[in-house]
Short mmCIF file of C-alpha atoms in Angstrom, two decimals:
data_model
loop_
_atom_site.label_atom_id
_atom_site.label_comp_id
_atom_site.label_asym_id
_atom_site.label_seq_id
_atom_site.Cartn_x
_atom_site.Cartn_y
_atom_site.Cartn_z
CA MET A 1 -0.01 -0.03 -0.02
CA ALA A 2 1.29 3.46 -0.84
CA HIS A 3 1.97 6.05 1.84
CA PRO A 4 -0.80 8.55 2.54
CA GLY A 5 -0.64 11.75 0.54
CA ALA A 6 -1.29 13.08 -2.95
CA MET A 7 -2.99 10.73 -5.41
CA PRO A 8 -1.01 9.46 -8.39
CA ILE A 9 -2.10 11.00 -11.69
CA HIS A 10 -3.37 8.87 -14.54
CA ARG A 11 -1.91 9.79 -17.97
CA ALA A 12 -3.15 8.70 -21.37
CA THR A 13 -3.20 9.66 -25.06
CA VAL A 14 -6.59 9.78 -26.82
CA LYS A 15 -6.80 6.88 -29.25
CA ARG A 16 -8.60 6.88 -32.62
CA GLU A 17 -11.02 4.18 -31.39
CA TRP A 18 -12.17 6.52 -28.53
CA LEU A 19 -13.68 8.98 -31.04
CA ASP A 20 -17.23 9.03 -32.41
CA TYR A 21 -18.86 10.34 -35.59
CA ASN A 22 -18.25 13.89 -34.40
CA SER A 23 -14.47 13.09 -34.58
CA HIS A 24 -14.08 13.93 -30.90
CA MET A 25 -13.77 11.64 -27.87
CA ASN A 26 -17.06 9.86 -27.25
CA ASP A 27 -19.07 10.69 -24.04
CA ALA A 28 -18.68 7.20 -22.64
CA ASN A 29 -14.94 7.14 -23.04
CA TYR A 30 -14.47 10.08 -20.62
CA LEU A 31 -16.00 7.74 -18.03
CA MET A 32 -13.75 4.92 -19.23
CA VAL A 33 -10.71 7.15 -18.67
CA CYS A 34 -11.96 8.09 -15.18
CA GLY A 35 -12.27 4.30 -14.61
CA PHE A 36 -8.55 3.99 -15.22
CA ALA A 37 -7.96 6.69 -12.60
CA LEU A 38 -10.32 4.78 -10.25
CA ASP A 39 -8.02 1.75 -10.64
CA LEU A 40 -5.14 3.92 -9.52
CA PHE A 41 -7.18 5.20 -6.54
CA MET A 42 -8.07 1.61 -5.56
CA GLU A 43 -4.42 0.56 -5.65
CA HIS A 44 -3.58 3.66 -3.55
CA VAL A 45 -6.06 2.83 -0.74
CA GLY A 46 -5.41 -0.91 -0.62
CA LEU A 47 -8.26 -2.08 -2.91
CA GLY A 48 -6.09 -3.09 -5.85
CA GLU A 49 -6.18 -6.33 -7.78
CA ALA A 50 -4.30 -8.43 -5.24
CA ALA A 51 -6.55 -7.31 -2.37
CA ARG A 52 -9.64 -7.79 -4.54
CA LYS A 53 -8.68 -11.38 -5.28
CA GLU A 54 -7.72 -12.11 -1.69
CA HIS A 55 -10.70 -10.55 0.13
CA GLY A 56 -13.34 -10.38 -2.64
CA MET A 57 -13.85 -6.67 -1.91
CA SER A 58 -14.34 -4.04 -4.59
CA LEU A 59 -15.78 -0.58 -5.23
CA TYR A 60 -19.07 -0.36 -7.15
CA THR A 61 -20.19 2.88 -8.73
CA LEU A 62 -23.65 4.04 -7.53
CA GLN A 63 -23.68 7.32 -9.41
CA ALA A 64 -21.49 9.19 -11.92
CA HIS A 65 -22.02 12.78 -13.00
CA LEU A 66 -19.97 13.97 -15.96
CA SER A 67 -19.51 17.59 -17.08
CA TYR A 68 -18.06 18.10 -20.54
CA MET A 69 -16.39 21.47 -21.16
CA ARG A 70 -14.22 20.99 -24.26
CA GLU A 71 -13.63 18.43 -26.99
CA LEU A 72 -10.73 16.00 -27.12
CA ARG A 73 -9.12 14.86 -30.37
CA GLU A 74 -7.05 11.90 -31.40
CA GLY A 75 -3.51 12.16 -30.05
CA ASP A 76 -4.32 14.61 -27.25
CA ALA A 77 -2.17 13.89 -24.21
CA ILE A 78 -4.37 14.05 -21.11
CA ARG A 79 -4.05 13.55 -17.36
CA VAL A 80 -6.71 12.72 -14.76
CA GLU A 81 -6.38 14.22 -11.31
CA THR A 82 -8.48 12.50 -8.64
CA ARG A 83 -9.55 13.74 -5.26
CA VAL A 84 -11.73 12.55 -2.37
CA LEU A 85 -14.64 14.94 -1.83
CA ASP A 86 -16.38 13.06 0.92
CA PHE A 87 -16.58 9.58 2.54
CA ASP A 88 -18.15 7.59 5.33
CA ASP A 89 -17.46 4.06 6.60
CA LYS A 90 -18.48 2.35 3.36
CA ARG A 91 -18.90 5.09 0.72
CA VAL A 92 -16.55 7.52 -0.96
CA VAL A 93 -17.31 10.43 -3.27
CA LEU A 94 -14.57 10.94 -5.87
CA TYR A 95 -13.99 13.92 -8.15
CA TYR A 96 -11.99 13.57 -11.34
CA GLU A 97 -10.74 16.37 -13.53
CA ILE A 98 -9.38 15.59 -17.03
CA PHE A 99 -6.77 18.10 -18.23
CA ARG A 100 -5.17 18.39 -21.65
CA ASP A 101 -1.40 18.78 -21.39
CA LYS A 102 -1.15 21.34 -24.23
CA ASP A 103 -3.74 23.71 -22.66
CA ALA A 104 -2.72 26.88 -20.79
CA ALA A 105 -2.20 26.37 -17.08
CA ASP A 106 -5.35 28.40 -16.30
CA ALA A 107 -7.54 26.74 -18.98
CA GLY A 108 -9.24 24.51 -16.47
CA PRO A 109 -10.30 20.90 -17.02
CA VAL A 110 -11.75 19.66 -20.37
CA ALA A 111 -14.12 17.50 -18.32
CA ALA A 112 -14.96 16.64 -14.71
CA CYS A 113 -16.63 13.65 -13.18
CA GLU A 114 -18.07 13.15 -9.70
CA THR A 115 -18.85 9.62 -8.57
CA MET A 116 -20.41 7.96 -5.57
CA ASN A 117 -18.75 4.61 -4.87
CA LEU A 118 -19.78 1.88 -2.49
CA HIS A 119 -17.46 -0.66 -0.88
CA VAL A 120 -18.88 -4.09 -1.77
CA ASP A 121 -18.22 -7.67 -0.76
CA THR A 122 -18.57 -9.16 -4.27
CA ARG A 123 -19.50 -12.54 -2.81
CA GLY A 124 -22.97 -11.15 -1.98
CA PRO A 125 -22.78 -8.70 -3.46
CA LYS A 126 -23.48 -6.66 -0.36
CA SER A 127 -22.13 -3.43 1.03
CA ALA A 128 -19.23 -3.76 3.49
CA LEU A 129 -17.35 -1.43 5.83
CA PHE A 130 -13.92 -0.26 4.70
CA LEU A 131 -11.01 -1.98 6.46
CA ALA A 132 -9.09 0.37 8.83
CA PRO A 133 -6.00 0.79 6.59
CA THR A 134 -8.19 1.76 3.61
CA LEU A 135 -10.24 4.19 5.66
CA SER A 136 -7.05 5.79 6.96
CA GLN A 137 -5.72 6.26 3.35
CA ILE A 138 -9.07 7.70 2.20
CA ASP A 139 -9.08 10.11 5.16
CA ALA A 140 -5.52 11.24 4.26
CA LEU A 141 -6.63 11.90 0.68
CA ALA A 142 -9.68 13.84 1.85
CA GLN A 143 -7.51 15.99 4.11
CA ASP A 144 -5.03 16.54 1.23
CA ALA A 145 -7.85 17.63 -1.07
CA LYS A 146 -8.75 20.53 1.21
CA ARG A 147 -5.74 22.47 -0.12
CA LEU A 148 -7.13 22.31 -3.73
CA PRO A 149 -9.33 24.92 -5.51
CA PRO A 150 -13.07 24.23 -5.17
CA ALA A 151 -14.55 21.29 -7.10
CA LYS A 152 -16.41 23.63 -9.48
CA TYR A 153 -18.47 20.97 -11.24
CA ALA A 154 -19.47 18.86 -8.22
CA GLY A 155 -22.82 18.66 -6.45
CA ARG A 156 -24.92 20.32 -9.10
CA PRO A 157 -28.14 18.89 -10.54
CA ILE A 158 -28.87 18.95 -14.30
CA ALA A 159 -31.17 21.82 -15.23
CA ILE A 160 -31.67 24.30 -18.07
CA PRO A 161 -30.93 27.78 -16.62
CA ARG A 162 -33.92 30.07 -17.10
CA LYS A 163 -34.88 33.59 -16.04
CA THR A 164 -38.55 32.64 -15.84
CA THR A 165 -40.49 29.42 -15.10
CA SER A 166 -40.30 26.71 -17.74
CA ALA A 167 -43.10 26.61 -20.29
CA VAL A 168 -42.52 22.90 -20.90
CA MET B 1 -38.47 11.96 -40.22
CA ALA B 2 -40.76 9.86 -38.03
CA HIS B 3 -44.19 11.02 -36.94
CA PRO B 4 -44.46 12.65 -33.51
CA GLY B 5 -45.20 10.33 -30.65
CA ALA B 6 -43.59 7.64 -28.53
CA MET B 7 -39.84 7.16 -28.81
CA PRO B 8 -38.48 3.95 -30.35
CA ILE B 9 -36.88 1.68 -27.80
CA HIS B 10 -33.25 0.58 -28.12
CA ARG B 11 -32.66 -3.11 -27.51
CA ALA B 12 -29.35 -4.88 -26.91
CA THR B 13 -27.76 -7.93 -25.34
CA VAL B 14 -24.85 -7.46 -22.92
CA LYS B 15 -21.60 -8.60 -24.57
CA ARG B 16 -18.63 -10.19 -22.84
CA GLU B 17 -16.40 -7.26 -23.81
CA TRP B 18 -18.74 -4.86 -22.00
CA LEU B 19 -17.85 -6.46 -18.56
CA ASP B 20 -15.06 -5.50 -16.21
CA TYR B 21 -13.03 -7.34 -13.56
CA ASN B 22 -16.13 -7.52 -11.35
CA SER B 23 -17.74 -9.66 -14.14
CA HIS B 24 -20.54 -7.12 -14.47
CA MET B 25 -21.17 -4.47 -17.13
CA ASN B 26 -18.59 -1.70 -16.78
CA ASP B 27 -19.77 1.79 -15.66
CA ALA B 28 -18.75 3.42 -18.92
CA ASN B 29 -20.69 0.94 -21.02
CA TYR B 30 -24.03 2.00 -19.51
CA LEU B 31 -23.28 5.39 -21.01
CA MET B 32 -22.29 3.74 -24.28
CA VAL B 33 -25.63 1.92 -24.39
CA CYS B 34 -27.49 5.23 -23.69
CA GLY B 35 -25.45 6.66 -26.59
CA PHE B 36 -27.04 4.03 -28.85
CA ALA B 37 -30.48 5.22 -27.61
CA LEU B 38 -29.37 8.82 -28.28
CA ASP B 39 -28.68 7.83 -31.91
CA LEU B 40 -32.29 6.59 -32.13
CA PHE B 41 -33.58 9.86 -30.57
CA MET B 42 -31.53 11.91 -33.06
CA GLU B 43 -33.00 9.91 -36.01
CA HIS B 44 -36.48 10.48 -34.50
CA VAL B 45 -36.17 14.26 -34.31
CA GLY B 46 -34.44 14.78 -37.65
CA LEU B 47 -30.80 14.88 -36.47
CA GLY B 48 -29.74 11.54 -37.91
CA GLU B 49 -26.70 10.68 -39.97
CA ALA B 50 -28.07 12.09 -43.25
CA ALA B 51 -29.08 15.41 -41.68
CA ARG B 52 -25.80 15.60 -39.85
CA LYS B 53 -23.87 15.18 -43.05
CA GLU B 54 -26.06 17.66 -44.97
CA HIS B 55 -26.28 20.48 -42.40
CA GLY B 56 -23.23 19.77 -40.12
CA MET B 57 -25.48 19.87 -37.08
CA SER B 58 -25.17 17.48 -34.16
CA LEU B 59 -25.99 17.12 -30.47
CA TYR B 60 -23.12 17.45 -28.00
CA THR B 61 -23.43 16.21 -24.43
CA LEU B 62 -22.80 18.89 -21.79
CA GLN B 63 -23.60 16.73 -18.75
CA ALA B 64 -24.48 13.10 -18.05
CA HIS B 65 -25.64 11.80 -14.68
CA LEU B 66 -25.84 8.02 -14.29
CA SER B 67 -27.49 6.13 -11.46
CA TYR B 68 -26.65 2.41 -11.11
CA MET B 69 -29.20 0.26 -9.29
CA ARG B 70 -28.41 -3.33 -10.23
CA GLU B 71 -25.67 -5.28 -12.02
CA LEU B 72 -25.90 -6.55 -15.60
CA ARG B 73 -24.27 -9.77 -16.68
CA GLU B 74 -23.13 -11.19 -20.05
CA GLY B 75 -26.14 -12.23 -22.18
CA ASP B 76 -28.71 -10.07 -20.34
CA ALA B 77 -31.29 -8.76 -22.79
CA ILE B 78 -31.88 -5.09 -22.11
CA ARG B 79 -33.92 -2.19 -23.44
CA VAL B 80 -33.38 1.50 -23.13
CA GLU B 81 -36.47 3.78 -22.87
CA THR B 82 -35.84 7.41 -23.59
CA ARG B 83 -37.89 10.45 -22.72
CA VAL B 84 -37.59 14.22 -23.06
CA LEU B 85 -37.60 15.85 -19.61
CA ASP B 86 -37.09 19.45 -20.70
CA PHE B 87 -35.91 21.57 -23.62
CA ASP B 88 -35.49 25.07 -24.90
CA ASP B 89 -34.57 26.40 -28.36
CA LYS B 90 -31.09 24.80 -28.41
CA ARG B 91 -30.88 22.42 -25.46
CA VAL B 92 -32.69 19.22 -24.51
CA VAL B 93 -32.65 17.21 -21.29
CA LEU B 94 -33.04 13.49 -21.93
CA TYR B 95 -33.73 10.72 -19.44
CA TYR B 96 -32.85 7.12 -20.17
CA GLU B 97 -33.94 4.10 -18.21
CA ILE B 98 -32.26 0.73 -18.85
CA PHE B 99 -34.48 -2.27 -18.13
CA ARG B 100 -33.60 -5.95 -18.09
CA ASP B 101 -36.17 -8.03 -19.99
CA LYS B 102 -36.16 -10.92 -17.51
CA ASP B 103 -36.95 -8.72 -14.50
CA ALA B 104 -40.41 -8.48 -12.97
CA ALA B 105 -42.59 -5.73 -14.46
CA ASP B 106 -42.38 -3.72 -11.19
CA ALA B 107 -38.62 -4.21 -10.68
CA GLY B 108 -37.77 -0.77 -12.03
CA PRO B 109 -34.74 0.13 -14.14
CA VAL B 110 -31.32 -1.39 -13.56
CA ALA B 111 -29.88 2.06 -14.33
CA ALA B 112 -30.97 5.52 -15.29
CA CYS B 113 -29.14 8.33 -17.03
CA GLU B 114 -30.02 12.01 -17.33
CA THR B 115 -28.22 14.09 -19.91
CA MET B 116 -28.05 17.74 -20.98
CA ASN B 117 -27.51 18.01 -24.71
CA LEU B 118 -26.71 21.05 -26.76
CA HIS B 119 -27.49 21.52 -30.49
CA VAL B 120 -24.23 22.37 -32.20
CA ASP B 121 -23.09 23.53 -35.63
CA THR B 122 -20.00 21.29 -35.83
CA ARG B 123 -18.34 23.67 -38.29
CA GLY B 124 -17.65 26.04 -35.35
CA PRO B 125 -18.26 24.25 -33.21
CA LYS B 126 -20.84 26.67 -31.86
CA SER B 127 -24.32 26.29 -30.42
CA ALA B 128 -27.21 26.62 -32.85
CA LEU B 129 -30.99 26.89 -32.60
CA PHE B 130 -33.00 23.79 -33.39
CA LEU B 131 -34.74 23.83 -36.78
CA ALA B 132 -38.50 24.10 -36.56
CA PRO B 133 -39.30 20.45 -37.51
CA THR B 134 -36.84 19.19 -34.90
CA LEU B 135 -38.26 21.49 -32.23
CA SER B 136 -41.73 20.26 -33.06
CA GLN B 137 -40.70 16.59 -32.69
CA ILE B 138 -38.96 17.36 -29.36
CA ASP B 139 -42.06 19.14 -28.12
CA ALA B 140 -44.24 16.14 -29.08
CA LEU B 141 -41.90 13.83 -27.13
CA ALA B 142 -41.94 16.15 -24.14
CA GLN B 143 -45.75 16.18 -24.12
CA ASP B 144 -45.82 12.39 -24.52
CA ALA B 145 -43.46 11.97 -21.55
CA LYS B 146 -45.95 13.70 -19.23
CA ARG B 147 -48.07 10.49 -19.09
CA LEU B 148 -45.10 8.51 -17.68
CA PRO B 149 -44.31 7.84 -14.02
CA PRO B 150 -41.93 10.43 -12.44
CA ALA B 151 -38.28 10.35 -13.50
CA LYS B 152 -37.18 9.09 -10.08
CA TYR B 153 -33.40 9.44 -10.61
CA ALA B 154 -33.40 12.81 -12.35
CA GLY B 155 -32.38 16.18 -10.94
CA ARG B 156 -30.52 14.99 -7.90
CA PRO B 157 -27.04 16.04 -6.84
CA ILE B 158 -24.47 13.45 -5.55
CA ALA B 159 -24.32 13.47 -1.74
CA ILE B 160 -23.83 10.97 1.07
CA PRO B 161 -27.09 11.02 3.08
CA ARG B 162 -26.44 11.90 6.72
CA LYS B 163 -28.48 12.59 9.81
CA THR B 164 -25.92 15.06 11.07
CA THR B 165 -23.36 17.41 9.46
CA SER B 166 -20.37 15.78 7.75
CA ALA B 167 -17.24 15.41 9.86
CA VAL B 168 -15.03 15.36 6.74
#
């Protein structure tokens, strides 16, 4: 298990097969890329492949909310930064930001994703409490995240902004 | 263009390559399946492949919020029911429910997905008003959706439910 502290960053290059007919990265593949970052998070908090095979524990996604700000093209070098927004004894709220390496430092993320994840004993499947070492790692990450700028795209419902009441 | 009225239903069977290491359908592939239903919606409202190539117009996803209720396994026959929750002159909020055919009629969806979509002139890309025939089809679908049960998983932010204030 890694030492507590900053999360490792997932890096990738956008592949041709991740595009759709608009020639930009397909909606679903943003979530796939965040899934790769989730794998890193799981390794970091002691829920990696070895632990999963030994104890049968895993993280299941209950909700995922993606916000798409800019397009990604084939060959774009990207990185996914992951933080812990909230947690309790069996759930953790993660927040991913996808950045494009060639963008200006103040350009902000090309996309963000907030997820609610549940710790699960896959032999049920049923929800299960985090083990103490995992909970300690998650707590360290949550404390570390407090030094970061606000999670701008987290916690918001989907709604068309209007000055007056909807006519629909 | 199809006549106004009920949306066509997308049907699929869960493929082995859609699973992950938990042997259930991967998070991202729920969004991929909703993307197939989006293609049907676009055909239905006059934004299909032919129109896209002729006018250069498409729908871009601004946000997507998935709620996962139950697991899907290889070979599960599923259907995606799509409705229009809201719209204005260039945006539409869609709500997808994924059902498993073998479930009881009152079992509810295995997953739901709410998306905010923007009508885009891909030659910019820049946002563009819907053409009148498309707006009319979207309006017909929004009216039709009023007869359906409430969209239970729409409009909610991600948050860990607590009786007291978070200690994080």
